[in-house]
C-alpha cells in the first residue's frame, strides 16, 4: 500500500481539524479563533502528535497575516493613511516604548541581565496583528475610535520590528559572542530598506495599474487571481530579502491600490486565500505551544505570562484614557493589545541565534506569548458576557466625543445610501435626528450635513442608551447588513419596548425575520425602485402613463397582501412556495382577464405594441404570457 504524499496528509489533517473544531467553538460562543487554536493543540506535538514540523508550517501560515494586511491596505486610501500618521507614530510609539520600559524595569527588578530584559521587553511589547484585527472585524470595531487607534498601533509595531531585529546582532556582539556590524554595513542596510520601500511606492504608482489592466484585458479570471497572488508574494519576497516585514510591504501595496479600479476584484480574489491561511496560522500557533517548557517550570511560566499581560494592560488602558477612547471600548482595546504577537516568535528565535540569551530563555518567552494568544480570545468571550453586559445595564455617561445630551426623537442606525435619504427628508422638515454609524467616512458626511452623530456600532446596547433610545420615539434601522439589522431590532424590542421601529429589509427573507421580532413597519429596500423601473418599461412598451400607474399600483397592493399571506408559513417551505405560486397565478389570471375584457370593448389595453395575448390569456405555469405578433 502506497503512502500518501506529505502535503496531502497534512492538508487532510488541517482541514479536518478546522472543520471539526471551529463549528464546535462557534456553537459554544467561543469564536473561530479559539476553534483554530484548539485544533492546533489537538493535532500538534503535545496533542495527538500528528504534526511535528511546526515551525515550517508557522512560517508558511504567516502568509495569511500578509494577505490580511494587504486587504486592510486596500480599504485605506493614501489620503486616509496620511491622516493617520499622528496616531501611528504618536500613539504607536507611546504604546511600544511605554510597555517596553515597564517590562524592562520588571526584568531588571527580577535580577535579569540587561540584555535579556531589553530584548524580552521589546518582544513582549508587540501584539498579535492577526488576532487583534480579526477580533476587531468580527465586532465591527475596526472603524471605531478604538479600532483606528488599535490599527495604528499594530501598524507601528510592524515598523518597530525592523530596528528590533536589526539590533540583535549588535547586542550579541556586545556580549562577546557575535559578529558586529560596521557603520558602513548599517548604512548599506538602511539604504536597501529605503530603496525597497521607494520601489514599492513608485512601482505601485507607475507599473501596477498598467500591468493589472493588461492582465484584465485577457478576460481570464484565473490568471487575474494568479496575478493578485503573485503581487502579494512578490512584494513579500522582496521585503524578506532586505530583512523587512512581509506584512508591512503587503500593506503598502494595498494602500497604493486602494483607489484603483481593480480594488474590488483584488479583494474578491484574495479573500478566500486570506481566510484559509489565517486559519492555518492560528492552527500553527496552537501547535507551537511547548507544553514541555510549561510543565518543567509552571510557576515561572505563570509569572511571566501574568506579569507581562498585567503590565501591558496597565500601560495600554492608561494610554486609552489619554487618547480619549470611549470608556466602553477600552476593555477590548486593552486586551487585544496586551497579548503577545507573532513577531515576538521571530524576535526571540533571532535573539537565541545571536546568543543574546540561551535557547531555554527563548522557549520560555515564546511559550508565554503563545499562551497569551490562546487565552486572549477566551478572555474576550468573558469580557463580552460579563463586563460589557454590566456596562449595558448601567445607564452610561455620554462618550467623550459627545458634548451635549442626545434627546432627538428619532434615532437612525446606518448612514448609507438608505439612511441618508431618510435623514435628509427629516432634516428638511426640521426634525432632529441622532445618526449611528461605525464607518468613519459616513460619519464625516453626516457631520458635514449637520446631523447628530454617534461614532459606534448600534448593535451595542450601551451605545443605544447613550443615543437616547429610552426617550426617543422612533428607531430607523437602515444598516446594510441583515444580521446586524436583526441584532439591533432584537435589542430595541427587548430593552426599549416603547420605541417604534421602522426597518429596512434587504429581501423577503430578511422581512420575515424582522416580522418574527415583532417589527411591522418594514420596507423592502428595492421594492419601490423596482416598481418605478417596471413602470418605465411598461410606458416604453406602449402603455400610457395612467395605465402603467394603474398596473403597478395594482401589483404593489397585491404583492404586499401576498407577503402578509405568505408570512405565517415562512418556516414551512413547501406551504410557503405553494402560497406564493397561488398568489402569482391569481394576479396573472386576473390581469389577463381584464386585458381581454378591455380588448373586447375596443380599448388599447388589450395588446402591447408588438405583442399579443394568447387565447387562454395565461401560460401553463399561471404567469402572464406574451408572444410575438405578426403585425
PDB file of N, CA and C in Angstrom, residues 85-101 122 125 149 152-157 159-160 315 319:
ATOM      1  N   UNK A  85      -1.134  59.473  10.286  1.00  0.00           N
ATOM      2  CA  UNK A  85       0.302  59.488  10.606  1.00  0.00           C
ATOM      3  C   UNK A  85       0.556  59.803  12.081  1.00  0.00           C
ATOM      4  N   UNK A  86      -0.266  60.689  12.655  1.00  0.00           N
ATOM      5  CA  UNK A  86      -0.044  61.044  14.070  1.00  0.00           C
ATOM      6  C   UNK A  86      -0.367  59.886  15.004  1.00  0.00           C
ATOM      7  N   UNK A  87      -1.547  59.236  14.868  1.00  0.00           N
ATOM      8  CA  UNK A  87      -1.772  58.084  15.748  1.00  0.00           C
ATOM      9  C   UNK A  87      -0.789  56.947  15.522  1.00  0.00           C
ATOM     10  N   UNK A  88      -0.337  56.761  14.267  1.00  0.00           N
ATOM     11  CA  UNK A  88       0.608  55.665  14.017  1.00  0.00           C
ATOM     12  C   UNK A  88       1.915  55.918  14.764  1.00  0.00           C
ATOM     13  N   UNK A  89       2.509  57.093  14.551  1.00  0.00           N
ATOM     14  CA  UNK A  89       3.811  57.360  15.163  1.00  0.00           C
ATOM     15  C   UNK A  89       3.699  57.963  16.553  1.00  0.00           C
ATOM     16  N   UNK A  90       2.549  58.532  16.885  1.00  0.00           N
ATOM     17  CA  UNK A  90       2.354  59.080  18.224  1.00  0.00           C
ATOM     18  C   UNK A  90       1.861  58.020  19.189  1.00  0.00           C
ATOM     19  N   UNK A  91       0.627  57.559  18.977  1.00  0.00           N
ATOM     20  CA  UNK A  91       0.056  56.528  19.853  1.00  0.00           C
ATOM     21  C   UNK A  91       0.841  55.226  19.754  1.00  0.00           C
ATOM     22  N   UNK A  92       1.257  54.871  18.523  1.00  0.00           N
ATOM     23  CA  UNK A  92       2.006  53.622  18.347  1.00  0.00           C
ATOM     24  C   UNK A  92       3.319  53.616  19.099  1.00  0.00           C
ATOM     25  N   UNK A  93       4.088  54.682  18.968  1.00  0.00           N
ATOM     26  CA  UNK A  93       5.366  54.736  19.675  1.00  0.00           C
ATOM     27  C   UNK A  93       5.160  54.795  21.180  1.00  0.00           C
ATOM     28  N   UNK A  94       4.104  55.479  21.614  1.00  0.00           N
ATOM     29  CA  UNK A  94       3.822  55.548  23.062  1.00  0.00           C
ATOM     30  C   UNK A  94       3.523  54.156  23.623  1.00  0.00           C
ATOM     31  N   UNK A  95       2.774  53.358  22.876  1.00  0.00           N
ATOM     32  CA  UNK A  95       2.452  52.004  23.348  1.00  0.00           C
ATOM     33  C   UNK A  95       3.703  51.122  23.415  1.00  0.00           C
ATOM     34  N   UNK A  96       4.463  51.099  22.334  1.00  0.00           N
ATOM     35  CA  UNK A  96       5.631  50.212  22.296  1.00  0.00           C
ATOM     36  C   UNK A  96       6.673  50.639  23.332  1.00  0.00           C
ATOM     37  N   UNK A  97       7.013  51.914  23.359  1.00  0.00           N
ATOM     38  CA  UNK A  97       8.042  52.384  24.288  1.00  0.00           C
ATOM     39  C   UNK A  97       7.560  52.309  25.736  1.00  0.00           C
ATOM     40  N   UNK A  98       6.273  52.652  25.970  1.00  0.00           N
ATOM     41  CA  UNK A  98       5.743  52.593  27.332  1.00  0.00           C
ATOM     42  C   UNK A  98       5.733  51.180  27.875  1.00  0.00           C
ATOM     43  N   UNK A  99       5.226  50.225  27.082  1.00  0.00           N
ATOM     44  CA  UNK A  99       5.196  48.826  27.536  1.00  0.00           C
ATOM     45  C   UNK A  99       6.606  48.272  27.699  1.00  0.00           C
ATOM     46  N   UNK A 100       7.495  48.582  26.741  1.00  0.00           N
ATOM     47  CA  UNK A 100       8.863  48.083  26.826  1.00  0.00           C
ATOM     48  C   UNK A 100       9.573  48.628  28.063  1.00  0.00           C
ATOM     49  N   UNK A 101       9.352  49.902  28.400  1.00  0.00           N
ATOM     50  CA  UNK A 101      10.007  50.500  29.574  1.00  0.00           C
ATOM     51  C   UNK A 101       9.550  49.815  30.854  1.00  0.00           C
ATOM     52  N   UNK A 122      11.134  44.314  24.627  1.00  0.00           N
ATOM     53  CA  UNK A 122      10.759  44.771  23.285  1.00  0.00           C
ATOM     54  C   UNK A 122       9.909  43.733  22.560  1.00  0.00           C
ATOM     55  N   UNK A 125       6.419  43.572  24.105  1.00  0.00           N
ATOM     56  CA  UNK A 125       5.623  44.792  23.879  1.00  0.00           C
ATOM     57  C   UNK A 125       4.807  44.708  22.600  1.00  0.00           C
ATOM     58  N   UNK A 149      -7.349  53.437  16.541  1.00  0.00           N
ATOM     59  CA  UNK A 149      -6.162  53.552  17.395  1.00  0.00           C
ATOM     60  C   UNK A 149      -5.412  52.228  17.464  1.00  0.00           C
ATOM     61  N   UNK A 152      -3.578  51.612  14.220  1.00  0.00           N
ATOM     62  CA  UNK A 152      -2.394  52.467  14.123  1.00  0.00           C
ATOM     63  C   UNK A 152      -1.243  51.895  14.943  1.00  0.00           C
ATOM     64  N   UNK A 153      -1.566  51.404  16.136  1.00  0.00           N
ATOM     65  CA  UNK A 153      -0.524  50.823  16.996  1.00  0.00           C
ATOM     66  C   UNK A 153       0.054  49.553  16.366  1.00  0.00           C
ATOM     67  N   UNK A 154      -0.819  48.699  15.830  1.00  0.00           N
ATOM     68  CA  UNK A 154      -0.349  47.459  15.207  1.00  0.00           C
ATOM     69  C   UNK A 154       0.536  47.756  13.999  1.00  0.00           C
ATOM     70  N   UNK A 155       0.177  48.777  13.235  1.00  0.00           N
ATOM     71  CA  UNK A 155       0.984  49.143  12.081  1.00  0.00           C
ATOM     72  C   UNK A 155       2.354  49.665  12.531  1.00  0.00           C
ATOM     73  N   UNK A 156       2.384  50.461  13.590  1.00  0.00           N
ATOM     74  CA  UNK A 156       3.674  50.948  14.102  1.00  0.00           C
ATOM     75  C   UNK A 156       4.518  49.778  14.614  1.00  0.00           C
ATOM     76  N   UNK A 157       3.880  48.779  15.212  1.00  0.00           N
ATOM     77  CA  UNK A 157       4.628  47.620  15.696  1.00  0.00           C
ATOM     78  C   UNK A 157       5.314  46.886  14.557  1.00  0.00           C
ATOM     79  N   UNK A 159       6.444  48.271  11.912  1.00  0.00           N
ATOM     80  CA  UNK A 159       7.611  49.101  11.591  1.00  0.00           C
ATOM     81  C   UNK A 159       8.685  48.928  12.666  1.00  0.00           C
ATOM     82  N   UNK A 160       8.264  48.888  13.940  1.00  0.00           N
ATOM     83  CA  UNK A 160       9.220  48.799  15.051  1.00  0.00           C
ATOM     84  C   UNK A 160       9.958  47.470  15.070  1.00  0.00           C
ATOM     85  N   UNK A 315      -0.455  49.854  31.141  1.00  0.00           N
ATOM     86  CA  UNK A 315       0.051  50.898  30.248  1.00  0.00           C
ATOM     87  C   UNK A 315      -0.955  51.219  29.150  1.00  0.00           C
ATOM     88  N   UNK A 319      -3.055  54.606  28.351  1.00  0.00           N
ATOM     89  CA  UNK A 319      -2.938  55.258  27.045  1.00  0.00           C
ATOM     90  C   UNK A 319      -4.316  55.480  26.423  1.00  0.00           C
TER      91      UNK A 319
END
